[in-house]
Short mmCIF file of C-alpha atoms in Angstrom, two decimals:
data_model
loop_
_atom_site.label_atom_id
_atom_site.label_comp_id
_atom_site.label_asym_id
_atom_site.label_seq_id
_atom_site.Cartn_x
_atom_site.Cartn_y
_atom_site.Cartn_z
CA UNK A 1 -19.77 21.22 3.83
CA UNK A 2 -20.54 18.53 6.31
CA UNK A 3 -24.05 19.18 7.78
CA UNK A 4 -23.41 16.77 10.54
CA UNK A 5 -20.26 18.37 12.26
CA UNK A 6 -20.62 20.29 15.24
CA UNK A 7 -17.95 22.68 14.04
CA UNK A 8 -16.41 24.24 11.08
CA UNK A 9 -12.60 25.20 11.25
CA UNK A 10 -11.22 27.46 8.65
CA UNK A 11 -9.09 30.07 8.02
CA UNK A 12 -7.25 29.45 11.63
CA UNK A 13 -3.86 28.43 10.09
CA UNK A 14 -0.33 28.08 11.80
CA UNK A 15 3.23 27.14 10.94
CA UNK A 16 4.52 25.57 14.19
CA UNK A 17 3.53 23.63 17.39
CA UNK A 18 3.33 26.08 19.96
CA UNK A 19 0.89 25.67 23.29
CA UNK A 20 0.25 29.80 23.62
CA UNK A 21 -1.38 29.72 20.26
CA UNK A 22 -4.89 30.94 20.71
CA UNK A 23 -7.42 28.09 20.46
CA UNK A 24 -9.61 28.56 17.06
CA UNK A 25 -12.45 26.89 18.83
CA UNK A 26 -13.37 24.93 22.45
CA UNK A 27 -15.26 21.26 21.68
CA UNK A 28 -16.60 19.12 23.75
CA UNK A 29 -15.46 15.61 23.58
CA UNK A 30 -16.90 13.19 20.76
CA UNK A 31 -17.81 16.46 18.84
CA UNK A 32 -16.95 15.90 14.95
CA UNK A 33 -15.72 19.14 13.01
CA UNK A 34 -14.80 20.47 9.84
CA UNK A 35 -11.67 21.34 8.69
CA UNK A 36 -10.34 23.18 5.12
CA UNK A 37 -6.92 22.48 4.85
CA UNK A 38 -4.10 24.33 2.93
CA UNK A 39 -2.12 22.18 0.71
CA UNK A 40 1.77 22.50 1.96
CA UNK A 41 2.81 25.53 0.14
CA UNK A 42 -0.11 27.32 2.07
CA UNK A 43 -1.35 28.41 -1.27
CA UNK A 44 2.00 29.39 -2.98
CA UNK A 45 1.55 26.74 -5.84
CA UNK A 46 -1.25 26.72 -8.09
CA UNK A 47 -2.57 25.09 -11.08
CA UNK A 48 -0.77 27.25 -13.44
CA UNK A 49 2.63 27.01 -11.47
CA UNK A 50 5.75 26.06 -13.01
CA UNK A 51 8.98 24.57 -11.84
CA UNK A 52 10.45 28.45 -11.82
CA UNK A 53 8.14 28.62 -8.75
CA UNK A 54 9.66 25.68 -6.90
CA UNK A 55 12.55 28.13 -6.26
CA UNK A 56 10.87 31.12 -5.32
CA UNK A 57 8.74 29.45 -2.49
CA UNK A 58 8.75 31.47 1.09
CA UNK A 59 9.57 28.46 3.77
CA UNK A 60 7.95 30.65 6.34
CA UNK A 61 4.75 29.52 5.04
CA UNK A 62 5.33 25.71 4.22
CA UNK A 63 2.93 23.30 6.30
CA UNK A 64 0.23 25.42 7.19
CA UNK A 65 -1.68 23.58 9.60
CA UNK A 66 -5.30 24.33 10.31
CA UNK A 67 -6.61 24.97 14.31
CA UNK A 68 -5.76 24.73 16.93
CA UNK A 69 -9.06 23.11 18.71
CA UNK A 70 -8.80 22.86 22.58
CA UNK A 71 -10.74 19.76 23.50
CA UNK A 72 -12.70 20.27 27.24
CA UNK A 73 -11.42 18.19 30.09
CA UNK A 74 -8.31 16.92 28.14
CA UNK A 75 -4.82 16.53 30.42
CA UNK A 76 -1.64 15.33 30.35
CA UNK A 77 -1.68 11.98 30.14
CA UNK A 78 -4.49 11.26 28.47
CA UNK A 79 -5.16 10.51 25.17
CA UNK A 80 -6.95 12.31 22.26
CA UNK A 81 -9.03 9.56 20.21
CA UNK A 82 -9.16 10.62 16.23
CA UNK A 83 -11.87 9.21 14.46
CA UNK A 84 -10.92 9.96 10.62
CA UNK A 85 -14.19 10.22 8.96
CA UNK A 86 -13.93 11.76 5.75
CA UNK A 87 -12.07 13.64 2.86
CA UNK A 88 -13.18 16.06 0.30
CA UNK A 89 -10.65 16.69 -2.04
CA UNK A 90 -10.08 19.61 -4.54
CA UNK A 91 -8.56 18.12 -7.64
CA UNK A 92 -5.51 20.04 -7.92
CA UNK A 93 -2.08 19.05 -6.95
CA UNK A 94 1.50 19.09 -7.08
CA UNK A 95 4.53 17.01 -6.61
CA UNK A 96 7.90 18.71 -6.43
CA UNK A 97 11.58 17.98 -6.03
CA UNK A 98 12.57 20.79 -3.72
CA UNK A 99 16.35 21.21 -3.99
CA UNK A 100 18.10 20.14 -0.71
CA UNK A 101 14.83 17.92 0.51
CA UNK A 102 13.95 14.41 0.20
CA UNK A 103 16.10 10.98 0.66
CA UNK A 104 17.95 11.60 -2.72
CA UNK A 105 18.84 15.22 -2.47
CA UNK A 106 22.12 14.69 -3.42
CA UNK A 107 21.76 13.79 -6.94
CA UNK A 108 18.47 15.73 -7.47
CA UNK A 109 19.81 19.04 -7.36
CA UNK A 110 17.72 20.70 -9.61
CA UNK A 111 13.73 21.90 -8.73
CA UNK A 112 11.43 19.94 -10.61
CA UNK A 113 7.29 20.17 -10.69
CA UNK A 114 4.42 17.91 -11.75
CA UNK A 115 0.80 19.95 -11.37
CA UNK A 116 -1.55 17.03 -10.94
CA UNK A 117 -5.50 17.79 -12.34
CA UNK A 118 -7.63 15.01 -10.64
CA UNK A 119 -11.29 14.06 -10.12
CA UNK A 120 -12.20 14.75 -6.62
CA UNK A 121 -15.78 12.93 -6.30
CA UNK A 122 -14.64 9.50 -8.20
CA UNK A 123 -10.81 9.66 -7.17
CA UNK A 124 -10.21 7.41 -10.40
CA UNK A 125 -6.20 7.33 -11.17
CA UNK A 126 -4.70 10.67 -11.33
CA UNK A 127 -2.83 10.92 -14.67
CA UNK A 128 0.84 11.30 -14.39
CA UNK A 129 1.65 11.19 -18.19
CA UNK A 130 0.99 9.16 -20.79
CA UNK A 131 2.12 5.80 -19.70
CA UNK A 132 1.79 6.43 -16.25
CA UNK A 133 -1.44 6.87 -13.79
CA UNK A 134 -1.56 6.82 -9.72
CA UNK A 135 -4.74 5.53 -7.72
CA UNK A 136 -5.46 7.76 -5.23
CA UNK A 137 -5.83 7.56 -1.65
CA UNK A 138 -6.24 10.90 0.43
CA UNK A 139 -5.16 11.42 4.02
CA UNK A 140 -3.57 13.95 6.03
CA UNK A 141 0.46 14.07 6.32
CA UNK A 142 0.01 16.22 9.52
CA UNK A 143 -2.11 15.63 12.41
CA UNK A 144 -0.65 16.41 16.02
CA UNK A 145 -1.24 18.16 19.02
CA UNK A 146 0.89 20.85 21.17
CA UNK A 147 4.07 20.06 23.17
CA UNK A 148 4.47 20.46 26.44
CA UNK A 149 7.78 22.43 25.75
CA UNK A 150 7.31 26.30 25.36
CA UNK A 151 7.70 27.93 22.60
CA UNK A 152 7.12 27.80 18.64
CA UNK A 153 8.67 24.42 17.23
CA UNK A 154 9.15 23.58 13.69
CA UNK A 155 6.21 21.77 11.94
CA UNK A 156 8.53 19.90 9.81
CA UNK A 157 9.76 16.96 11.84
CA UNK A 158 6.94 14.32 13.43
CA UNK A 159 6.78 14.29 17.20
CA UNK A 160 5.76 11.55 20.10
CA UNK A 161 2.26 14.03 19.49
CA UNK A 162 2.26 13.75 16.30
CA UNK A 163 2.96 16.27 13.56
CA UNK A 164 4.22 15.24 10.60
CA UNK A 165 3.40 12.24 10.39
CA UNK A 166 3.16 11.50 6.62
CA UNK A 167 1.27 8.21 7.41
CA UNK A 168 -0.36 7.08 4.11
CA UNK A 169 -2.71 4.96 6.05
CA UNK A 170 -3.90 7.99 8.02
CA UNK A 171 -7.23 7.63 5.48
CA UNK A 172 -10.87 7.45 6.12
CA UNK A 173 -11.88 5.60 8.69
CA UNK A 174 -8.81 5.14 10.47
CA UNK A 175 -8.17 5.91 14.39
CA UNK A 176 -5.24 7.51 15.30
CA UNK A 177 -4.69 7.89 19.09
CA UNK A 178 -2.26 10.38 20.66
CA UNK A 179 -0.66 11.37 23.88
CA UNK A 180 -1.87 14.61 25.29
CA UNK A 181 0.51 16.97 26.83
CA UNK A 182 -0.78 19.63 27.50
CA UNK A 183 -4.80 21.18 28.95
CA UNK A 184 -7.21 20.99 26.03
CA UNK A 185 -4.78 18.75 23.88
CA UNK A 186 -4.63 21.51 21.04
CA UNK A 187 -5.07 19.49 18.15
CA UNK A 188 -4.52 20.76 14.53
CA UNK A 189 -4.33 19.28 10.57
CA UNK A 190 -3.18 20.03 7.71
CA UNK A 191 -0.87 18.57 4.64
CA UNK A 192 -3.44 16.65 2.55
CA UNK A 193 -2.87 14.46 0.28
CA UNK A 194 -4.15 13.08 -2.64
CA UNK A 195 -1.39 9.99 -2.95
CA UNK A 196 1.44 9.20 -1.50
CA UNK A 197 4.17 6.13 -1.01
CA UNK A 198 5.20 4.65 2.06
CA UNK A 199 8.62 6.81 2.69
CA UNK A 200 7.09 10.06 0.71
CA UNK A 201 10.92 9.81 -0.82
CA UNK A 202 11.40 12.35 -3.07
CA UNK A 203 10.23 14.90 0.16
CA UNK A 204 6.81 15.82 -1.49
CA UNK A 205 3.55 13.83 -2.18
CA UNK A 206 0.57 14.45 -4.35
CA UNK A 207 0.21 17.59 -2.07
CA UNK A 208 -3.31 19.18 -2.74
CA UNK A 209 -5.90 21.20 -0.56
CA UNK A 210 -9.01 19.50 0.87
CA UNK A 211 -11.47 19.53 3.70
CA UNK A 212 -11.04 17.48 6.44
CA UNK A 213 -14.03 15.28 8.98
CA UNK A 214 -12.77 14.15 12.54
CA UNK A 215 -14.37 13.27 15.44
CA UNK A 216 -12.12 14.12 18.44
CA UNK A 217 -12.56 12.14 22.08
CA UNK A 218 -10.92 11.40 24.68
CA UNK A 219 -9.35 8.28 26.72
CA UNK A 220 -8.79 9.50 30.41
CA UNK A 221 -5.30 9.20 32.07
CA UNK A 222 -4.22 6.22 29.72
CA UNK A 223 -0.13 6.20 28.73
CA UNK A 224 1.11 6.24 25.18
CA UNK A 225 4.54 6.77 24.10
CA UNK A 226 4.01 7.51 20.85
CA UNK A 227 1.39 7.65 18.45
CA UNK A 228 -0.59 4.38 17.55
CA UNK A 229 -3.76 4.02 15.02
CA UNK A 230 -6.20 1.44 13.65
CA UNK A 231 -7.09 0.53 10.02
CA UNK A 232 -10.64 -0.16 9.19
CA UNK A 233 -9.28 -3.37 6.54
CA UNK A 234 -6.90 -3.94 3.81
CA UNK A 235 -4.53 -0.52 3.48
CA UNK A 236 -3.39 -1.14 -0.01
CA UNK A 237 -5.98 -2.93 -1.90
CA UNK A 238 -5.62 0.24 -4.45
CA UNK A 239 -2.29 -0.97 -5.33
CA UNK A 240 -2.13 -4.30 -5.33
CA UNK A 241 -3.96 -5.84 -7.95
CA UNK A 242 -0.78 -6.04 -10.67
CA UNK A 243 1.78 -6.75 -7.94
CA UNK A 244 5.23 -5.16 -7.86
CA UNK A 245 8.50 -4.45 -8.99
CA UNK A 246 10.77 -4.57 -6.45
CA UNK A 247 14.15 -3.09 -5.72
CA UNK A 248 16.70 -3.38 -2.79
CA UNK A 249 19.54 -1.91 -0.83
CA UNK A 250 21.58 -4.11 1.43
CA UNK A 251 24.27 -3.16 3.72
CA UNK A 252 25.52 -2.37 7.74
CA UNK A 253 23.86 1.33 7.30
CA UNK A 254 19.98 1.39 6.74
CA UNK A 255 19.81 5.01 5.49
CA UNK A 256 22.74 4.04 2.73
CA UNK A 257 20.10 0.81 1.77
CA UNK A 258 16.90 3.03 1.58
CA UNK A 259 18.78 5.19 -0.65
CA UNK A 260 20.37 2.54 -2.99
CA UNK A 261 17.10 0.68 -3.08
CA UNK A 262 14.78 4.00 -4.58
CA UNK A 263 18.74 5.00 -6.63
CA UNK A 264 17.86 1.78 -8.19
CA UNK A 265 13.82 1.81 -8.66
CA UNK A 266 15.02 5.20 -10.30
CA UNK A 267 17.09 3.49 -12.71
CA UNK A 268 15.23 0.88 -13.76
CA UNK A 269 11.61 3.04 -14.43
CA UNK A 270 13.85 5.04 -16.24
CA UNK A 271 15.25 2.20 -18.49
CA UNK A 272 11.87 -0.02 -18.82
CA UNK A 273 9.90 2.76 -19.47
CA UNK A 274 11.89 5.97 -21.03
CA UNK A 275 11.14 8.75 -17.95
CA UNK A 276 13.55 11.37 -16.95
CA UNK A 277 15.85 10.49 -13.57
CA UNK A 278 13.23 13.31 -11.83
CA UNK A 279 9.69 11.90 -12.99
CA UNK A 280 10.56 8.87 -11.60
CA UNK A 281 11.90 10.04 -8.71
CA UNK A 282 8.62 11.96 -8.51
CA UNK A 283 6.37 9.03 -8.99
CA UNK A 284 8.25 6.37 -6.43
CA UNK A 285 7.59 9.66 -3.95
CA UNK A 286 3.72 9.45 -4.80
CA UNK A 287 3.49 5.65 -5.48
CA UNK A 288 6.12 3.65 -4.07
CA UNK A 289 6.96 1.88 -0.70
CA UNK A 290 9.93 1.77 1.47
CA UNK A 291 10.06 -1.12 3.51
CA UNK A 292 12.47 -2.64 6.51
CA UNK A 293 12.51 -6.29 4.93
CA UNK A 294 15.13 -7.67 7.27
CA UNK A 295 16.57 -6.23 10.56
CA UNK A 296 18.39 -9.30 12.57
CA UNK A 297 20.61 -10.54 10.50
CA UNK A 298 23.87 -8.37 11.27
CA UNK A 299 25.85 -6.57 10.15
CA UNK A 300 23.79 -6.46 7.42
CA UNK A 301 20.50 -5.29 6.86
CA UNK A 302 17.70 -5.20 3.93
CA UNK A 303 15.48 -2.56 2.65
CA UNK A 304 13.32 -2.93 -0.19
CA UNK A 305 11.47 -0.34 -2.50
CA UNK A 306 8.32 -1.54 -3.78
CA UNK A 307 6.81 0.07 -6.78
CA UNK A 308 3.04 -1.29 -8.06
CA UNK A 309 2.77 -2.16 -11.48
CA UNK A 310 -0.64 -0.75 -11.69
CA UNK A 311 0.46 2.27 -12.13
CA UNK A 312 2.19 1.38 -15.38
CA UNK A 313 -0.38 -0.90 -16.84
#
């Protein structure tokens, strides 16, 4: 437990943004609390889960999120200053393809689980098998605050307050900032994880419970659009020390080119290094990185899937 938070949050869990839930606790600006956080089955999955379970799971409790926390004196149209100070991870986790989810859920079809055992205190590589190990990085995936908008809205899609935000860089000492909209800004988080690649492609990350240290304040009637942080230094030092193999999908329809770049990263981790079609799906999902590599050029357009080599050497 954190003996220098003002507050301790758990047990307060929800599965939706929705501005008439209760607060779980009133703070005072610049107050830092504690937060235990589901992992995104809200317990469903556990260490001794197997892919059977994948297709029993109750949606109705996907994406817990823990709070809500009504911050004193915050308005609409102000903004709700995160200071991300700390994770404390559990050292279980899971990785699923959940039939129907995730940029490639046409030709992954089937469920598909890894159960990921971890060291929480040293973070050293998770193991995936045994030619394959991820470095870790934890963060939340969902961090928001309420909508002005009445009643309960899914927790699933991010927001212009957040939500699902599935931000890898979302780490320790980050800053996120958000737009309030609505009295005591109602902030909640949830959807740790232990790893994840930019994109989160196959729909699921190294999703695993673990307690959660923010400091919440408050900028005064300031506008923001949308949601906007700050990194404390380099984001993916963890990563980059082999360099890459790289991938790409190139045509007028950047959704098509995202897909045909990871379709491709599939097939080649598959051929260089003998996995099945869904463990590497799994691992570009906890490992990999989508990126935008060129946007002006028309009618064409570049995306390119990134996958560290570290994790194979």
């Amino acid at each position: 437990m954190c003996r220098n938070c003002d507050y301790t949050i758990h047990g307060h869990h929800h599965h939706g943004w929705d501005h008439s839930i209760p607060p779980a606790e009133t703070v005072a600006p610049g107050s830092r609390l504690h937060f235990r956080c589901l992992d995104s089955s809200g317990g469903q999955l556990s260490k001794d889960s197997t892919t059977a379970d994948v297709a029993t799971l109750d949606f109705g409790k996907i994406n817990p999120v823990t709070g809500p926390v009504y911050v004193d004196g915050a308005e609409p149209g102000d903004i709700l200053k995160i200071g991300i100070e700390a994770f404390h991870p559990s050292g279980f986790g899971w990785t699923a393809n959940i039939p129907g989810f995730g940029l490639l859920a046409d030709q992954f079809t089937d469920p598909h689980l890894k159960v990921w055992d971890y060291d929480p205190d040293s973070l050293s590589p998770a193991l995936f098998s045994d030619i394959a190990k991820v470095p870790l990085k934890p963060f939340a995936g969902t961090i928001g605050l309420a909508p002005a908008e009445p009643g309960l809205h899914s927790v699933v899609p991010p927001r212009r307050m957040g939500g699902n935000l599935d931000i890898r860089d979302l780490a320790a000492g980050t800053t996120l900032y958000l737009p309030v909209e609505v009295a005591g800004a109602l902030f909640s988080i949830g959807d740790t994880h232990a790893a994840q690649g930019d994109g989160e492609v196959c729909g699921t990350a190294i999703e695993s419970p673990m307690d959660v240290e923010v400091t919440l304040d408050l900028i005064k009637q300031e506008k923001l659009a949308f949601p906007r942080f700050t990194t404390p230094g380099p984001v993916t030092r963890h990563l980059d020390a082999k360099g890459y193999e790289v991938t790409t999908g190139i045509g007028p329809d950047m959704m098509s080119g995202a897909k045909d770049a990871v379709s491709a990263m599939v097939d080649l981790l598959c051929k260089s290094h003998g996995f099945s079609a869904e463990d590497a799906y799994l691992l570009c999902s906890v490992a990999g990185d989508l990126r935008i590599s060129e946007i002006v050029d028309m009618p064409n357009w570049v995306v390119s899937f990134y996958f560290p080599r570290i994790v194979l050497e």
